[in-house]
PDB file of C-alpha atoms in Angstrom:
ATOM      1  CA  UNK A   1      26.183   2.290 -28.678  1.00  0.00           C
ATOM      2  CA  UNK A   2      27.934  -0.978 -27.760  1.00  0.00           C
ATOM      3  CA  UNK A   3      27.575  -0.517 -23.965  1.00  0.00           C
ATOM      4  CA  UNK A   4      30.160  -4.005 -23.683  1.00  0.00           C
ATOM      5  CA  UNK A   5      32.627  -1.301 -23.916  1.00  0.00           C
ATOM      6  CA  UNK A   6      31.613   1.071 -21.231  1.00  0.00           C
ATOM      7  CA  UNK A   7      32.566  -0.883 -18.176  1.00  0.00           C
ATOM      8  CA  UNK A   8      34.703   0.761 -15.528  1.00  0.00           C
ATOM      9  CA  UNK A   9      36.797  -2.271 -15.648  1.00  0.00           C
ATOM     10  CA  UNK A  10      38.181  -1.296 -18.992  1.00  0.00           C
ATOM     11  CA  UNK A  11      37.810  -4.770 -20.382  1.00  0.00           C
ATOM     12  CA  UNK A  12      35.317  -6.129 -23.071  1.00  0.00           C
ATOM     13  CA  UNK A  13      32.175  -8.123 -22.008  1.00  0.00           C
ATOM     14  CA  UNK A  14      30.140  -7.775 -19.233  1.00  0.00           C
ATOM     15  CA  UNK A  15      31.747  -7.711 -16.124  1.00  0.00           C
ATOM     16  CA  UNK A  16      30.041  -7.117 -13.113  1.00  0.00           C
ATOM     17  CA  UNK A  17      31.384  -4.755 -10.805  1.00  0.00           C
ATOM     18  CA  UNK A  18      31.899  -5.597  -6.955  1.00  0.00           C
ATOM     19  CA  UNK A  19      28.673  -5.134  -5.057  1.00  0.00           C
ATOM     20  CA  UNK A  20      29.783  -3.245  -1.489  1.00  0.00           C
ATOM     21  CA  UNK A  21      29.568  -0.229  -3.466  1.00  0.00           C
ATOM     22  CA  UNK A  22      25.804  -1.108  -4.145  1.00  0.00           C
ATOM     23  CA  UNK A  23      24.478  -1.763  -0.673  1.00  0.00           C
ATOM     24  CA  UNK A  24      22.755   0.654   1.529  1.00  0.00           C
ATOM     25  CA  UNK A  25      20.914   0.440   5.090  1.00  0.00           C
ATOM     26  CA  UNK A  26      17.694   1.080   3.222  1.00  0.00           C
ATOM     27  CA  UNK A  27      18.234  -2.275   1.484  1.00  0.00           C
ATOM     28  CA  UNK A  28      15.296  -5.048   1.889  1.00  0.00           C
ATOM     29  CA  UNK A  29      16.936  -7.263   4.196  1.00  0.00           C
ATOM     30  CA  UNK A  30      18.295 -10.832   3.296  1.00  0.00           C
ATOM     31  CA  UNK A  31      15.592 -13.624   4.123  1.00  0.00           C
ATOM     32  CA  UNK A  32      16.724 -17.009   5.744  1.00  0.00           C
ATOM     33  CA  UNK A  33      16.044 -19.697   3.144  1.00  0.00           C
ATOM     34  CA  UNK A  34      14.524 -22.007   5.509  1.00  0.00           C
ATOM     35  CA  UNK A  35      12.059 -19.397   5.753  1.00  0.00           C
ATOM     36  CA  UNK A  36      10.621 -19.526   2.329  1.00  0.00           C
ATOM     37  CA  UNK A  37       8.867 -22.367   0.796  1.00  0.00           C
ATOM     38  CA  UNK A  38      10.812 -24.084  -1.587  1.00  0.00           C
ATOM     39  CA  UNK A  39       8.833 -23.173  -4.443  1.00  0.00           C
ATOM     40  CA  UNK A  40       8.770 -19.742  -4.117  1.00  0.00           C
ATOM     41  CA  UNK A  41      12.480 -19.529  -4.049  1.00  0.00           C
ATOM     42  CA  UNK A  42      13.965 -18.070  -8.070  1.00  0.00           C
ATOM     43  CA  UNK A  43      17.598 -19.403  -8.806  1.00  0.00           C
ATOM     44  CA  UNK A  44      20.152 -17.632  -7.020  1.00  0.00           C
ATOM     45  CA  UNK A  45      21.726 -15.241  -9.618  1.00  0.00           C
ATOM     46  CA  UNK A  46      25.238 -16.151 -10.849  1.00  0.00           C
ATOM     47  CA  UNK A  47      27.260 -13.466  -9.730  1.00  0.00           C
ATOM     48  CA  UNK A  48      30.014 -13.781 -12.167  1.00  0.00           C
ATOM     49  CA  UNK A  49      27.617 -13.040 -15.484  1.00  0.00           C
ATOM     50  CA  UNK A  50      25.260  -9.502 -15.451  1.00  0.00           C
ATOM     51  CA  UNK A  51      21.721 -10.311 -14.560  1.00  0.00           C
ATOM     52  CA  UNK A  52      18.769 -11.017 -16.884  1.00  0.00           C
ATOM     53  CA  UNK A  53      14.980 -10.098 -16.266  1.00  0.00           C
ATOM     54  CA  UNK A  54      12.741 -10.343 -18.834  1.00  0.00           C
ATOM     55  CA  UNK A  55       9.483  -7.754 -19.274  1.00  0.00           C
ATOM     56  CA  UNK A  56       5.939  -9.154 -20.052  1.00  0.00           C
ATOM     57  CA  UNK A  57       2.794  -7.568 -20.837  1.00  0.00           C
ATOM     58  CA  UNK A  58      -1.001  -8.772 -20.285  1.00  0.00           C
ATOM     59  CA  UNK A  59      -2.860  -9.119 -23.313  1.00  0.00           C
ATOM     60  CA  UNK A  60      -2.216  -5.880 -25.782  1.00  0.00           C
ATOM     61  CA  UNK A  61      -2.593  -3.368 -23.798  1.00  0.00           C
ATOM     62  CA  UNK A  62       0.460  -1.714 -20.865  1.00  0.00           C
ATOM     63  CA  UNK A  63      -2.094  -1.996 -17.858  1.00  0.00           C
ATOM     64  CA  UNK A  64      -0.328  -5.052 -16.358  1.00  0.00           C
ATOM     65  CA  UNK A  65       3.290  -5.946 -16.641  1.00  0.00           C
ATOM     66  CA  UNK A  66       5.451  -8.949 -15.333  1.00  0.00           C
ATOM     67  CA  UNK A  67       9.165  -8.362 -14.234  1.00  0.00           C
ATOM     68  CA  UNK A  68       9.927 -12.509 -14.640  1.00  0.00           C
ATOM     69  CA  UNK A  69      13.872 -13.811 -13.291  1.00  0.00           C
ATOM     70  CA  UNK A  70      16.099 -15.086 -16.313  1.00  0.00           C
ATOM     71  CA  UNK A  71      14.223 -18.344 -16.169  1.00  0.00           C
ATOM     72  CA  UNK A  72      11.016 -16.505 -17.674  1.00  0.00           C
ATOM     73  CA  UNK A  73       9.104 -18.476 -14.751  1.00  0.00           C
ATOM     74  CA  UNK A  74       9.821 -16.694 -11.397  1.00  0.00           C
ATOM     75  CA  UNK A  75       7.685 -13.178 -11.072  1.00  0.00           C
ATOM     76  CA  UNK A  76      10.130 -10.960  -9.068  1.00  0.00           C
ATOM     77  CA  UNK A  77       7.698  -7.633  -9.716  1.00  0.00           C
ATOM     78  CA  UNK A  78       4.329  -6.698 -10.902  1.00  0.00           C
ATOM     79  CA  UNK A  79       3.316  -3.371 -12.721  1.00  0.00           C
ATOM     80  CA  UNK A  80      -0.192  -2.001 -12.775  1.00  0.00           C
ATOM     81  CA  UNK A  81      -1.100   1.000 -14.662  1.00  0.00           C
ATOM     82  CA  UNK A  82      -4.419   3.267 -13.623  1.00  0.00           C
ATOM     83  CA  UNK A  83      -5.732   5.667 -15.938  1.00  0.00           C
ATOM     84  CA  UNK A  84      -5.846   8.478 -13.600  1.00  0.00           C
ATOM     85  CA  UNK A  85      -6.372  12.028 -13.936  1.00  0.00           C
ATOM     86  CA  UNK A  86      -5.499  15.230 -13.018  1.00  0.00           C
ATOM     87  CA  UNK A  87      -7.627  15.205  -9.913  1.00  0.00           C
ATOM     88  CA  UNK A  88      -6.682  11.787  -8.997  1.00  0.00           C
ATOM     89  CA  UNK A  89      -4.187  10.990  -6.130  1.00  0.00           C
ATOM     90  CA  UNK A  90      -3.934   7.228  -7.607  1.00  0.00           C
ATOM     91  CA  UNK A  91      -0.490   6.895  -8.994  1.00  0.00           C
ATOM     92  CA  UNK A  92      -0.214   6.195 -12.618  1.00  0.00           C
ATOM     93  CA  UNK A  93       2.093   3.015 -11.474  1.00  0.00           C
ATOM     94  CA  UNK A  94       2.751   1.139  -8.831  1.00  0.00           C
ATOM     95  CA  UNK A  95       4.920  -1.784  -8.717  1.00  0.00           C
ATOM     96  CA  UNK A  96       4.732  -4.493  -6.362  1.00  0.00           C
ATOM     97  CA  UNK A  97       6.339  -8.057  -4.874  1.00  0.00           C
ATOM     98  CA  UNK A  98       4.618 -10.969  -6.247  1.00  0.00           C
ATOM     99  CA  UNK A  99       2.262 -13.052  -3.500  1.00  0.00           C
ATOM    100  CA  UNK A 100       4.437 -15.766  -1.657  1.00  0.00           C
ATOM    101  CA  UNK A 101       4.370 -18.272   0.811  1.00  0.00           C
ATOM    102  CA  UNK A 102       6.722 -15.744   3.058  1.00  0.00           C
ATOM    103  CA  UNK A 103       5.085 -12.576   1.680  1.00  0.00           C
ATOM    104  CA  UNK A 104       1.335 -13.159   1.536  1.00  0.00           C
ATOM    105  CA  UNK A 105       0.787  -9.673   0.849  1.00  0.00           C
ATOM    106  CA  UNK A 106       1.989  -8.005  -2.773  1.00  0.00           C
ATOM    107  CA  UNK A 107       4.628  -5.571  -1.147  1.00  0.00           C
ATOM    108  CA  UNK A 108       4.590  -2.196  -2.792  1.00  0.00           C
ATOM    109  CA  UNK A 109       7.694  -1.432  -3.897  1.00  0.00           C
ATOM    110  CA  UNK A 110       7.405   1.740  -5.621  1.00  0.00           C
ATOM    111  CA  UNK A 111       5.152   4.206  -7.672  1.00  0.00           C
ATOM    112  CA  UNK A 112       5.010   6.396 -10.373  1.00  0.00           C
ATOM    113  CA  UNK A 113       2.953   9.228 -11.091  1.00  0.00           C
ATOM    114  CA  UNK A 114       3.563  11.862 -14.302  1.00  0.00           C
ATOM    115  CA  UNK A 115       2.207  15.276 -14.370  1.00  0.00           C
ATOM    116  CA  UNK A 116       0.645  17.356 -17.620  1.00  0.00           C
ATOM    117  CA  UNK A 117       2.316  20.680 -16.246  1.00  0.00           C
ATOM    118  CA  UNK A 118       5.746  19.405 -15.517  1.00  0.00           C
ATOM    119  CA  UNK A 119       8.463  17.003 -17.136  1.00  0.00           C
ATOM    120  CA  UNK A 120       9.166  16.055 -13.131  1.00  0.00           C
ATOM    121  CA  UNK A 121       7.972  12.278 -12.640  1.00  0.00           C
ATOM    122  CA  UNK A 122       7.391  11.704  -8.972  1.00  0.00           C
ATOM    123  CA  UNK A 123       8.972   8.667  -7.978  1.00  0.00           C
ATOM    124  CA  UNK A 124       8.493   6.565  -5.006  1.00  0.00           C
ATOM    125  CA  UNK A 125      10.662   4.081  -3.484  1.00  0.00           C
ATOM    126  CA  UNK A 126       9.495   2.252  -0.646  1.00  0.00           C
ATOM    127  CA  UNK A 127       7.432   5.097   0.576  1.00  0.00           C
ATOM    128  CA  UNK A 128      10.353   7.826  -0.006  1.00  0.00           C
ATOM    129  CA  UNK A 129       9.699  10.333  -2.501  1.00  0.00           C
ATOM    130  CA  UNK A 130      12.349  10.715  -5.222  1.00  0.00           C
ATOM    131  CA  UNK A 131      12.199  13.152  -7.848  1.00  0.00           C
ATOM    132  CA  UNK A 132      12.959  11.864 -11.423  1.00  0.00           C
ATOM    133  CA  UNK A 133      14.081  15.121 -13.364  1.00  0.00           C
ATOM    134  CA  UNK A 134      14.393  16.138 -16.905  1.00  0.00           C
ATOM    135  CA  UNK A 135      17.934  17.321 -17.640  1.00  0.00           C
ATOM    136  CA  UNK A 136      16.806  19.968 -19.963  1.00  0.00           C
ATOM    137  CA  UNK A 137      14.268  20.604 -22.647  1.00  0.00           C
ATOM    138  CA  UNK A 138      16.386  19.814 -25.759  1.00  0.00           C
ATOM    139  CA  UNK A 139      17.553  16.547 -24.307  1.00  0.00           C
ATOM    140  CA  UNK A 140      15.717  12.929 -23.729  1.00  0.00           C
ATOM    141  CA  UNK A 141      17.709  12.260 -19.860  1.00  0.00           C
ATOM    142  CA  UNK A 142      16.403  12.082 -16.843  1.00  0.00           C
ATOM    143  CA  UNK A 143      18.022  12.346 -13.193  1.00  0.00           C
ATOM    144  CA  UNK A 144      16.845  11.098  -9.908  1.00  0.00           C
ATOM    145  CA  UNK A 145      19.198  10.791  -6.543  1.00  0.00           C
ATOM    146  CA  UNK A 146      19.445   7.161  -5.687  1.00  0.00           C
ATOM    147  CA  UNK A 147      19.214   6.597  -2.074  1.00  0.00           C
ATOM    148  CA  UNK A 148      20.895   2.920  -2.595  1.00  0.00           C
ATOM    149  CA  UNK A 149      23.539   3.720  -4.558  1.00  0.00           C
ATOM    150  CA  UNK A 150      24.532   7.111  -2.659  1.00  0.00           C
ATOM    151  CA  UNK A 151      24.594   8.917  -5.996  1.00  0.00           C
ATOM    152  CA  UNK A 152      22.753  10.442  -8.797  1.00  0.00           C
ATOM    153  CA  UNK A 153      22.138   8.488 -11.837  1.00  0.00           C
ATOM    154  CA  UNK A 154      20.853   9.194 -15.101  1.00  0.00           C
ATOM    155  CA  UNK A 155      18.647   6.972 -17.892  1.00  0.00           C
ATOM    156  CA  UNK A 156      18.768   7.944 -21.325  1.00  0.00           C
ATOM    157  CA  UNK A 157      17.663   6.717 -24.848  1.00  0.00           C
ATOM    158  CA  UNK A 158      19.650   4.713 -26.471  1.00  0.00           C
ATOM    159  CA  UNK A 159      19.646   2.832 -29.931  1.00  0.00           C
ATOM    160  CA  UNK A 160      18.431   3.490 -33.557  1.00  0.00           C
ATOM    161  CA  UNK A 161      14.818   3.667 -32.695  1.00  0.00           C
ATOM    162  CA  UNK A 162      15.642   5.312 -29.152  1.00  0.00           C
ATOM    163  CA  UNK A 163      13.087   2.679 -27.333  1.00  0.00           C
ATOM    164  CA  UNK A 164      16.143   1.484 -25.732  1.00  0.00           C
ATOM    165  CA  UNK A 165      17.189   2.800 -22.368  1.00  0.00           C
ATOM    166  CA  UNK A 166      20.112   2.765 -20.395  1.00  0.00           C
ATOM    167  CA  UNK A 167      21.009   3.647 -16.487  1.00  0.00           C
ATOM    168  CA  UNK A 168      24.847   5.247 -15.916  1.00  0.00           C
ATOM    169  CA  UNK A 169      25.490   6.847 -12.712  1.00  0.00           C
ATOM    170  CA  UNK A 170      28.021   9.996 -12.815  1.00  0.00           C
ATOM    171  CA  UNK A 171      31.312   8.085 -14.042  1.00  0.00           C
ATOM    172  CA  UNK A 172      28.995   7.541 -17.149  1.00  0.00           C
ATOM    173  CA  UNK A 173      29.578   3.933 -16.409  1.00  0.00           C
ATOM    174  CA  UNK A 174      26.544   1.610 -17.250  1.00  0.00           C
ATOM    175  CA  UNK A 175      24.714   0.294 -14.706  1.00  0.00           C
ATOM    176  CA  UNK A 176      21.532  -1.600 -16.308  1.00  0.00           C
ATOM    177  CA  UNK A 177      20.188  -1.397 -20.220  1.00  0.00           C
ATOM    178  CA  UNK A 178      16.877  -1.768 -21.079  1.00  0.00           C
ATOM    179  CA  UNK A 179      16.538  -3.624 -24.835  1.00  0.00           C
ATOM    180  CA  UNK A 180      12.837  -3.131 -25.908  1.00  0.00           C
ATOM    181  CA  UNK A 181      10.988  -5.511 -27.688  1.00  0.00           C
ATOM    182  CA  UNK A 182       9.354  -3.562 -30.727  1.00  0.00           C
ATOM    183  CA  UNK A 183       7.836  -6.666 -33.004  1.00  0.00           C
ATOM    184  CA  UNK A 184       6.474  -8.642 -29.689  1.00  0.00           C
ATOM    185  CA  UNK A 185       2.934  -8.866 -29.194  1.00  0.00           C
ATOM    186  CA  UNK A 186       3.521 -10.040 -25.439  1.00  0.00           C
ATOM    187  CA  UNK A 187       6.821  -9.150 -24.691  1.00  0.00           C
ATOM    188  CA  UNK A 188       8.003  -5.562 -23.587  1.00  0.00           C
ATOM    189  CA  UNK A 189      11.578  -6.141 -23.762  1.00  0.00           C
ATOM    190  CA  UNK A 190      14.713  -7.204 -21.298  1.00  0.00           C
ATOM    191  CA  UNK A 191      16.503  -5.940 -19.097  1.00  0.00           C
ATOM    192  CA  UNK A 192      20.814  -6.068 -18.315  1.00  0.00           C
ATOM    193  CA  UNK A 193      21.850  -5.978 -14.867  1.00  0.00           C
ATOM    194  CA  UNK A 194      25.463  -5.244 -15.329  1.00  0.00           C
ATOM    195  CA  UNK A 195      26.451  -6.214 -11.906  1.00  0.00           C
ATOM    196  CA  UNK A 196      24.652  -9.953 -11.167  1.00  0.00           C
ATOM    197  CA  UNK A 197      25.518  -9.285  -7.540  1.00  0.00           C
ATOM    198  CA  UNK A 198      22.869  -6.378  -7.437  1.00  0.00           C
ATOM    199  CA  UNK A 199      19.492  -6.926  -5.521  1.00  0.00           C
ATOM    200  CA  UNK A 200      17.464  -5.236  -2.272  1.00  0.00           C
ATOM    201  CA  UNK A 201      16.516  -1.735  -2.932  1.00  0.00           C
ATOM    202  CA  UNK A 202      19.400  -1.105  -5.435  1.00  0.00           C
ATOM    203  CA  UNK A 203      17.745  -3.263  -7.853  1.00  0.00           C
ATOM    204  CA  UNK A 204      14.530  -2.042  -6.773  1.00  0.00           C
ATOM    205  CA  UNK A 205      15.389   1.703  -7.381  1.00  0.00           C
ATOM    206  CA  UNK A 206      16.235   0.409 -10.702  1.00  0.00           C
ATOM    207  CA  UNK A 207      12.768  -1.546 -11.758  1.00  0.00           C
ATOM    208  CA  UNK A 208      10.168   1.233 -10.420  1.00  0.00           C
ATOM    209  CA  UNK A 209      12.888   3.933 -12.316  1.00  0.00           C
ATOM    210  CA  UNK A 210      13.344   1.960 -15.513  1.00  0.00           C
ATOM    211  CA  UNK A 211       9.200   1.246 -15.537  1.00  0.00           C
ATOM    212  CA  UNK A 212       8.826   5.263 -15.029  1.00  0.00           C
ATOM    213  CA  UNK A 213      11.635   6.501 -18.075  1.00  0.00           C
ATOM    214  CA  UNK A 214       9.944   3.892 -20.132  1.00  0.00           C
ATOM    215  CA  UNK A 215       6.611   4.553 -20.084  1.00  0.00           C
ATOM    216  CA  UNK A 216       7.703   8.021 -20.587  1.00  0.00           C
ATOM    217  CA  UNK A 217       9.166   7.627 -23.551  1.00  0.00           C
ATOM    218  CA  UNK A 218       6.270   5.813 -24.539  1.00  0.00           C
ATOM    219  CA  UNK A 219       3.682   8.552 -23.968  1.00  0.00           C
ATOM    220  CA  UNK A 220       6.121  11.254 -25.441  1.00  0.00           C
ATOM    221  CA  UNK A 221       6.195   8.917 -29.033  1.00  0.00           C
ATOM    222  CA  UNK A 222       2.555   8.495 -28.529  1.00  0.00           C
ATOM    223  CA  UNK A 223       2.123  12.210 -28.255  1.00  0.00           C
ATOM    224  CA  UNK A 224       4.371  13.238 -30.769  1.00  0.00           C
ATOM    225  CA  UNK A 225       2.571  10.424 -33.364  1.00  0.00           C
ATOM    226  CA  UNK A 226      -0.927  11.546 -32.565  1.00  0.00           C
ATOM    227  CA  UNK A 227       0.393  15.415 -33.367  1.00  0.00           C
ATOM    228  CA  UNK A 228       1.631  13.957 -36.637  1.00  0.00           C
ATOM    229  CA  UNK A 229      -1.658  12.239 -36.795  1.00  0.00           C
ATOM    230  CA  UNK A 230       0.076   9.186 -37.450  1.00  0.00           C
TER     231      UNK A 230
END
């Protein structure tokens, strides 16, 4: 699916939509530049072109994940994954704020935690609990009710392989798409903002839900390949 086609705007290319539409009171406020040192600061995002992140792993394994700005050099999240169990109260992820000069403290921005009795993955954003939700046996989409965007919005598979994801709310129009990066040994794959002008707890919602559906996916292919006993 050529998702260059799916924009509400009708026209070919990325275009990213306006952002009022994207802002909520739950947002992360805006924090005065002279605030921040220099250093920590990423390059403002061009709000006329989608946004890029790019997805790193540490070493071979999924246990620790960077969420790095276009430049590939600015952390913007951090993923951790814990084994857990079924009598464990640990989330299975829990994404964070990088350490900075005005946030000494990794911020947790959201967690994750999937359950052996139920397709449900509990979601956290900020401390809220928020449902992520199957949309039926035969079918590989899940739901969750965004508290940024004021509506419900969906990720699905997408893509020969179906490692890539995508995030449309309920116009069907695409809001972020997730390209995975199958041949990488360090890389887990990108990931399309449509809208550049997207950040706070919008884009937020979007990271810890995208993390969640992915590593989903993940341990559903696992599971199905071990069955094979491939």
């Amino acid at each position: 699916m050529d998702y260059r086609h799916s924009l509400p705007n009708g026209k070919h290319g990325l275009q990213p939509q306006p952002s009022p539409q994207y802002t909520s009171r739950s947002a992360s406020p805006v924090v005065p530049i002279a605030s921040v040192a220099k250093n920590d600061l990423p390059p403002a995002p061009d709000y006329n072109t989608p946004r890029l992140l790019h997805i790193y792993k540490d070493g071979i394994t999924h246990r620790h994940m960077t969420i790095a700005n276009a430049d590939k050099t600015h952390p913007l999240y951090t993923v951790k994954q814990n084994s857990g169990s079924i009598f464990s109260s640990v989330p299975h992820m829990t994404i964070t704020q990088p350490q900075s000069t005005n946030n000494p403290t990794p911020a947790v921005i959201g967690t994750t935690t999937f359950h052996n009795w139920s397709r449900t993955v509990d979601l956290t954003f900020h401390g809220n609990p928020v449902p992520l939700e199957s949309e039926g046996i035969f079918t590989r989409s899940y739901a969750f009710a965004s508290p940024a965007f004021e509506e419900r919005l969906r990720w699905e598979c997408d893509g020969i392989w179906g490692a890539d994801l995508v995030l449309v709310n309920g116009k069907k129009e695409w809001i972020a798409k997730f390209d995975a990066s199958l041949f990488s040994m360090s890389k887990i794959g990108k990931l399309h903002i449509v809208n550049g002008a997207i950040n706070g707890a919008a884009l937020d919602e979007i990271v810890v839900s995208g993390c969640a559906f992915a590593e989903h996916e993940r341990r559903r292919r696992n599971s199905r390949s071990a069955a094979a006993g491939g």
